[in-house]
GROMACS .gro file of C-alpha atoms in nm:
model
  313
    1VAL     CA    1  -1.719  -0.560  -3.249
    2MET     CA    2  -1.793  -0.274  -3.015
    3ARG     CA    3  -1.909  -0.394  -2.677
    4ARG     CA    4  -2.143  -0.160  -2.503
    5ASN     CA    5  -1.980  -0.020  -2.195
    6PRO     CA    6  -2.211  -0.086  -1.897
    7PHE     CA    7  -2.098   0.238  -1.738
    8GLY     CA    8  -2.253   0.445  -2.015
    9MET     CA    9  -2.201   0.812  -1.946
   10ASP     CA   10  -2.236   0.785  -1.571
   11ILE     CA   11  -1.886   0.676  -1.503
   12CYS     CA   12  -1.713   0.966  -1.665
   13CYS     CA   13  -1.933   1.259  -1.600
   14ARG     CA   14  -2.086   1.255  -1.257
   15LYS     CA   15  -2.104   1.633  -1.230
   16GLY     CA   16  -2.411   1.757  -1.053
   17SER     CA   17  -2.426   1.459  -0.822
   18ARG     CA   18  -2.272   1.452  -0.476
   19SER     CA   19  -1.898   1.396  -0.450
   20PRO     CA   20  -1.762   1.093  -0.261
   21LEU     CA   21  -1.635   1.333   0.004
   22GLN     CA   22  -1.986   1.474   0.065
   23GLU     CA   23  -2.134   1.126   0.065
   24LEU     CA   24  -1.877   1.007   0.321
   25TYR     CA   25  -1.919   1.286   0.573
   26ASN     CA   26  -2.295   1.340   0.521
   27PRO     CA   27  -2.430   1.004   0.408
   28THR     CA   28  -2.773   1.000   0.244
   29GLN     CA   29  -2.803   0.621   0.286
   30VAL     CA   30  -2.836   0.457   0.626
   31SER     CA   31  -2.625   0.161   0.509
   32LEU     CA   32  -2.337   0.399   0.447
   33SER     CA   33  -2.360   0.579   0.780
   34ASN     CA   34  -2.278   0.272   0.996
   35THR     CA   35  -1.962   0.209   0.801
   36ALA     CA   36  -1.876   0.578   0.827
   37ILE     CA   37  -1.842   0.539   1.205
   38LEU     CA   38  -1.587   0.259   1.167
   39HIS     CA   39  -1.380   0.475   0.935
   40GLN     CA   40  -1.401   0.768   1.176
   41ILE     CA   41  -1.242   0.545   1.443
   42ARG     CA   42  -0.962   0.449   1.201
   43ARG     CA   43  -0.902   0.816   1.111
   44ASP     CA   44  -0.886   0.911   1.479
   45GLN     CA   45  -0.628   0.641   1.544
   46VAL     CA   46  -0.403   0.786   1.272
   47THR     CA   47  -0.450   1.142   1.403
   48ASP     CA   48  -0.367   1.040   1.759
   49THR     CA   49  -0.054   0.851   1.653
   50CYS     CA   50   0.062   1.143   1.439
   51ARG     CA   51   0.009   1.383   1.726
   52ALA     CA   52   0.202   1.159   1.967
   53THR     CA   53   0.495   1.113   1.729
   54SER     CA   54   0.517   1.475   1.615
   55VAL     CA   55   0.572   1.572   1.978
   56SER     CA   56   0.879   1.347   1.984
   57SER     CA   57   1.008   1.455   1.641
   58LYS     CA   58   0.992   1.834   1.651
   59LYS     CA   59   1.077   1.878   1.282
   60ARG     CA   60   0.781   1.884   1.045
   61ARG     CA   61   0.875   1.782   0.695
   62VAL     CA   62   0.734   1.961   0.393
   63LEU     CA   63   0.617   1.725   0.122
   64THR     CA   64   0.792   1.734  -0.215
   65PRO     CA   65   0.643   1.624  -0.551
   66ASN     CA   66   0.850   1.306  -0.519
   67ASP     CA   67   0.651   1.221  -0.204
   68LEU     CA   68   0.330   1.220  -0.407
   69LYS     CA   69   0.416   0.962  -0.671
   70HIS     CA   70   0.208   0.690  -0.502
   71LEU     CA   71  -0.110   0.899  -0.507
   72VAL     CA   72  -0.324   0.803  -0.805
   73VAL     CA   73  -0.581   1.065  -0.909
   74ASP     CA   74  -0.930   0.999  -1.045
   75GLU     CA   75  -1.055   1.334  -1.177
   76ASP     CA   76  -1.399   1.212  -1.279
   77HIS     CA   77  -1.494   1.079  -0.936
   78GLU     CA   78  -1.280   1.321  -0.734
   79MET     CA   79  -1.081   1.052  -0.556
   80ILE     CA   80  -0.715   0.999  -0.470
   81TYR     CA   81  -0.578   0.653  -0.393
   82CYS     CA   82  -0.238   0.601  -0.233
   83TYR     CA   83  -0.118   0.258  -0.342
   84VAL     CA   84   0.083   0.037  -0.110
   85PRO     CA   85   0.249  -0.266  -0.274
   86LYS     CA   86   0.143  -0.604  -0.129
   87VAL     CA   87  -0.194  -0.464  -0.017
   88ALA     CA   88  -0.416  -0.550  -0.315
   89CYS     CA   89  -0.261  -0.267  -0.510
   90THR     CA   90  -0.271  -0.448  -0.847
   91ASN     CA   91  -0.648  -0.488  -0.823
   92TRP     CA   92  -0.698  -0.134  -0.699
   93LYS     CA   93  -0.492   0.000  -0.988
   94ARG     CA   94  -0.709  -0.206  -1.224
   95VAL     CA   95  -1.021  -0.053  -1.067
   96MET     CA   96  -0.871   0.296  -1.100
   97MET     CA   97  -0.805   0.226  -1.470
   98VAL     CA   98  -1.172   0.138  -1.512
   99LEU     CA   99  -1.279   0.452  -1.324
  100THR     CA  100  -1.047   0.687  -1.512
  101GLY     CA  101  -1.054   0.514  -1.852
  102ARG     CA  102  -1.368   0.693  -1.972
  103GLY     CA  103  -1.522   0.367  -2.084
  104LYS     CA  104  -1.205   0.214  -2.227
  105TYR     CA  105  -1.220  -0.070  -1.971
  106SER     CA  106  -1.524  -0.218  -1.801
  107ASP     CA  107  -1.397  -0.528  -1.622
  108PRO     CA  108  -1.097  -0.477  -1.392
  109MET     CA  109  -0.994  -0.843  -1.420
  110GLU     CA  110  -0.959  -0.819  -1.796
  111ILE     CA  111  -0.668  -0.580  -1.746
  112PRO     CA  112  -0.340  -0.778  -1.734
  113ALA     CA  113  -0.151  -0.732  -1.405
  114ASN     CA  114   0.159  -0.594  -1.576
  115GLU     CA  115  -0.053  -0.334  -1.757
  116ALA     CA  116  -0.191  -0.213  -1.424
  117HIS     CA  117   0.165  -0.125  -1.319
  118VAL     CA  118   0.253   0.076  -1.632
  119SER     CA  119   0.289   0.424  -1.485
  120SER     CA  120   0.147   0.606  -1.789
  121ASN     CA  121  -0.187   0.425  -1.746
  122LEU     CA  122  -0.270   0.623  -1.432
  123LYS     CA  123  -0.213   0.984  -1.338
  124THR     CA  124  -0.036   1.056  -1.010
  125LEU     CA  125  -0.055   1.368  -0.797
  126ASN     CA  126   0.310   1.466  -0.854
  127GLN     CA  127   0.223   1.544  -1.218
  128TYR     CA  128   0.017   1.850  -1.119
  129SER     CA  129   0.118   2.207  -1.032
  130ILE     CA  130   0.133   2.308  -0.664
  131PRO     CA  131  -0.206   2.493  -0.671
  132GLU     CA  132  -0.366   2.196  -0.850
  133ILE     CA  133  -0.217   1.955  -0.594
  134ASN     CA  134  -0.352   2.161  -0.304
  135HIS     CA  135  -0.696   2.189  -0.462
  136ARG     CA  136  -0.718   1.811  -0.505
  137LEU     CA  137  -0.588   1.731  -0.159
  138LYS     CA  138  -0.855   1.957  -0.015
  139ASN     CA  139  -1.154   1.857  -0.228
  140TYR     CA  140  -1.104   1.495  -0.332
  141MET     CA  141  -1.172   1.188  -0.119
  142LYS     CA  142  -0.837   1.034  -0.025
  143PHE     CA  143  -0.799   0.668   0.065
  144LEU     CA  144  -0.538   0.397   0.113
  145PHE     CA  145  -0.527   0.029   0.210
  146VAL     CA  146  -0.310  -0.114   0.486
  147ARG     CA  147  -0.215  -0.461   0.606
  148GLU     CA  148  -0.058  -0.615   0.916
  149PRO     CA  149   0.303  -0.491   0.868
  150PHE     CA  150   0.489  -0.819   0.914
  151GLU     CA  151   0.242  -1.014   0.702
  152ARG     CA  152   0.298  -0.758   0.428
  153LEU     CA  153   0.675  -0.793   0.474
  154VAL     CA  154   0.669  -1.173   0.446
  155SER     CA  155   0.445  -1.139   0.140
  156ALA     CA  156   0.701  -0.905  -0.020
  157TYR     CA  157   0.988  -1.140   0.067
  158ARG     CA  158   0.807  -1.445  -0.077
  159ASN     CA  159   0.715  -1.261  -0.394
  160LYS     CA  160   1.047  -1.091  -0.461
  161PHE     CA  161   1.304  -1.340  -0.333
  162THR     CA  162   1.156  -1.688  -0.363
  163GLN     CA  163   1.013  -1.662  -0.715
  164LYS     CA  164   1.266  -1.756  -0.981
  165TYR     CA  165   1.126  -1.506  -1.234
  166ASN     CA  166   1.208  -1.199  -1.022
  167THR     CA  167   1.564  -1.179  -1.152
  168SER     CA  168   1.576  -0.798  -1.147
  169PHE     CA  169   1.514  -0.804  -0.770
  170HIS     CA  170   1.769  -1.080  -0.720
  171LYS     CA  171   2.029  -0.879  -0.910
  172ARG     CA  172   1.951  -0.543  -0.754
  173TYR     CA  173   1.884  -0.643  -0.391
  174GLY     CA  174   1.962  -1.013  -0.357
  175THR     CA  175   2.329  -0.983  -0.452
  176LYS     CA  176   2.368  -0.689  -0.213
  177ILE     CA  177   2.202  -0.876   0.074
  178VAL     CA  178   2.411  -1.190   0.018
  179ARG     CA  179   2.732  -0.988  -0.001
  180ARG     CA  180   2.655  -0.802   0.318
  181GLN     CA  181   2.486  -1.065   0.531
  182ARG     CA  182   2.630  -1.404   0.431
  183LYS     CA  183   2.967  -1.524   0.549
  184ASN     CA  184   3.152  -1.746   0.300
  185ALA     CA  185   2.898  -1.684   0.022
  186THR     CA  186   2.966  -1.881  -0.295
  187GLN     CA  187   3.058  -1.698  -0.615
  188GLU     CA  188   2.731  -1.810  -0.770
  189ALA     CA  189   2.525  -1.672  -0.482
  190LEU     CA  190   2.711  -1.341  -0.504
  191ARG     CA  191   2.645  -1.325  -0.877
  192LYS     CA  192   2.280  -1.437  -0.882
  193GLY     CA  193   2.140  -1.328  -0.545
  194ASP     CA  194   1.846  -1.564  -0.594
  195ASP     CA  195   1.857  -1.760  -0.268
  196VAL     CA  196   1.825  -1.489  -0.003
  197LYS     CA  197   1.705  -1.633   0.330
  198PHE     CA  198   1.439  -1.449   0.528
  199GLU     CA  199   1.685  -1.404   0.817
  200GLU     CA  200   1.928  -1.232   0.578
  201PHE     CA  201   1.652  -1.010   0.445
  202VAL     CA  202   1.561  -0.902   0.801
  203ALA     CA  203   1.928  -0.838   0.886
  204TYR     CA  204   1.952  -0.619   0.574
  205LEU     CA  205   1.640  -0.419   0.672
  206ILE     CA  206   1.761  -0.340   1.023
  207ASP     CA  207   2.120  -0.265   0.916
  208PRO     CA  208   2.173   0.114   0.968
  209HIS     CA  209   2.390   0.109   0.654
  210THR     CA  210   2.083   0.012   0.446
  211GLN     CA  211   1.880   0.303   0.580
  212ARG     CA  212   2.157   0.550   0.499
  213GLU     CA  213   2.230   0.409   0.155
  214GLU     CA  214   1.894   0.463  -0.015
  215PRO     CA  215   1.523   0.459   0.071
  216PHE     CA  216   1.365   0.116   0.109
  217ASN     CA  217   1.214  -0.036  -0.202
  218GLU     CA  218   0.839   0.037  -0.214
  219HIS     CA  219   0.753  -0.330  -0.156
  220TRP     CA  220   0.892  -0.316   0.198
  221GLN     CA  221   0.883   0.057   0.263
  222THR     CA  222   0.654   0.156   0.552
  223VAL     CA  223   0.305   0.284   0.470
  224TYR     CA  224   0.397   0.585   0.681
  225SER     CA  225   0.677   0.674   0.437
  226LEU     CA  226   0.488   0.587   0.117
  227CYS     CA  227   0.160   0.768   0.184
  228HIS     CA  228   0.255   1.032   0.448
  229PRO     CA  229  -0.060   0.996   0.660
  230CYS     CA  230   0.061   1.260   0.906
  231HIS     CA  231   0.083   1.521   0.629
  232ILE     CA  232  -0.209   1.407   0.415
  233HIS     CA  233  -0.548   1.360   0.578
  234TYR     CA  234  -0.689   1.031   0.449
  235ASP     CA  235  -1.066   1.014   0.455
  236LEU     CA  236  -1.073   0.636   0.436
  237ILE     CA  237  -0.833   0.373   0.558
  238GLY     CA  238  -0.919   0.037   0.410
  239LYS     CA  239  -0.774  -0.282   0.555
  240TYR     CA  240  -0.653  -0.593   0.377
  241GLU     CA  241  -0.840  -0.797   0.637
  242THR     CA  242  -1.171  -0.637   0.529
  243LEU     CA  243  -1.069  -0.573   0.170
  244GLU     CA  244  -1.396  -0.648  -0.005
  245GLU     CA  245  -1.625  -0.455   0.229
  246ASP     CA  246  -1.395  -0.152   0.242
  247SER     CA  247  -1.337  -0.149  -0.134
  248ASN     CA  248  -1.703  -0.180  -0.224
  249TYR     CA  249  -1.788   0.091   0.030
  250ILE     CA  250  -1.549   0.326  -0.155
  251LEU     CA  251  -1.709   0.236  -0.488
  252GLN     CA  252  -2.052   0.303  -0.337
  253LEU     CA  253  -1.940   0.646  -0.219
  254ALA     CA  254  -1.811   0.715  -0.570
  255GLY     CA  255  -2.157   0.637  -0.705
  256VAL     CA  256  -2.044   0.340  -0.914
  257GLY     CA  257  -2.125   0.060  -0.668
  258ASN     CA  258  -2.420  -0.065  -0.876
  259TYR     CA  259  -2.209  -0.170  -1.170
  260LEU     CA  260  -1.854  -0.194  -1.044
  261LYS     CA  261  -1.754  -0.443  -0.776
  262PHE     CA  262  -1.407  -0.495  -0.638
  263PRO     CA  263  -1.257  -0.811  -0.791
  264THR     CA  264  -1.260  -1.103  -0.550
  265TYR     CA  265  -1.069  -1.422  -0.588
  266ALA     CA  266  -0.933  -1.668  -0.336
  267LYS     CA  267  -0.559  -1.690  -0.374
  268SER     CA  268  -0.427  -2.010  -0.227
  269THR     CA  269  -0.074  -1.868  -0.227
  270ARG     CA  270  -0.171  -1.573  -0.008
  271THR     CA  271   0.054  -1.498   0.288
  272THR     CA  272  -0.132  -1.572   0.610
  273ASP     CA  273  -0.077  -1.505   0.976
  274GLU     CA  274   0.030  -1.869   1.033
  275MET     CA  275   0.283  -1.845   0.754
  276THR     CA  276   0.420  -1.520   0.895
  277THR     CA  277   0.458  -1.685   1.237
  278GLU     CA  278   0.668  -1.958   1.078
  279PHE     CA  279   0.895  -1.713   0.900
  280PHE     CA  280   0.967  -1.533   1.226
  281GLN     CA  281   1.061  -1.847   1.421
  282ASN     CA  282   1.424  -1.831   1.312
  283ILE     CA  283   1.463  -1.458   1.377
  284SER     CA  284   1.647  -1.378   1.699
  285SER     CA  285   1.456  -1.177   1.960
  286GLU     CA  286   1.709  -0.895   1.917
  287HIS     CA  287   1.644  -0.875   1.543
  288GLN     CA  288   1.269  -0.902   1.598
  289MET     CA  289   1.285  -0.607   1.835
  290GLN     CA  290   1.485  -0.397   1.585
  291LEU     CA  291   1.253  -0.488   1.300
  292TYR     CA  292   0.948  -0.397   1.509
  293GLU     CA  293   1.105  -0.055   1.566
  294VAL     CA  294   1.135  -0.003   1.188
  295TYR     CA  295   0.765  -0.076   1.135
  296LYS     CA  296   0.637   0.045   1.471
  297LEU     CA  297   0.450   0.349   1.335
  298ASP     CA  298   0.256   0.132   1.090
  299PHE     CA  299   0.156  -0.098   1.376
  300LEU     CA  300   0.041   0.189   1.597
  301MET     CA  301  -0.115   0.410   1.333
  302PHE     CA  302  -0.332   0.140   1.179
  303ASN     CA  303  -0.415  -0.032   1.506
  304TYR     CA  304  -0.232  -0.362   1.464
  305SER     CA  305  -0.130  -0.524   1.790
  306VAL     CA  306   0.219  -0.658   1.852
  307PRO     CA  307   0.217  -1.012   1.704
  308SER     CA  308   0.193  -1.286   1.967
  309TYR     CA  309   0.482  -1.479   1.807
  310LEU     CA  310   0.732  -1.198   1.869
  311LYS     CA  311   0.987  -1.265   2.139
  312LEU     CA  312   1.010  -0.904   2.256
  313GLU     CA  313   1.210  -0.867   2.575
   0.00000   0.00000   0.00000
């Protein structure tokens, strides 16, 4: 049975109408212009932080195609989304599959989570030629979503190290963390790596050896390193704390807000501020300080204050 796609032709071929970029910077609707001011403030914060840090680090890095593998491209609506794991990225990838699927999908929540993470289901910016990349960076609306850095970190830890099904993470990272951080580890712990404590995880992140060995896994890599906000000018910075409003604003700008809403669901297992506070209680003030340094740019750039629970000297 063929179900009629509610998007009809609109969703794929919006040529002739205004692009999201035009709608953002010159809104035709009053309701959009108030929100535009908020996003201008967020953009300015990023610009100011980049300016302040580039003064201290004289060397400006040139982006390579490998740096662009988190930027998902929607040709039809002229948008680019940089996904950050643990910041609603599964749902945003689902939405991007609806937007770019040319009618193949109509309800984001009908797309299984694992399918949203199959790389061939979405096109990323690193798959284009240099001139094509530059054209898209200049003309498409670019957005990302951020979250309080330590809340995101605890969320990643809970998901990857406390769930029994994540055996690939336990094998790849857990065994390494146990070997390096745990004195008198049992043979079983060294083999399985499935009982990593949060304190051990933090010690692993701040260990200079870790930084030299390989880049952080994307689930705990900084937003700064995943999305390169000092090299790529993001038009919109959505926040996890205002996920629904920011997401639906983006869909409005794309001209699909009437028939596509960002999926909402209350997750009881969600990592909260209170939970994060608890996780940090057993972390020494010295380790807290070093960890803050690792994520400091994310705190400053996206305007998150130093958490009150930190024992920073």
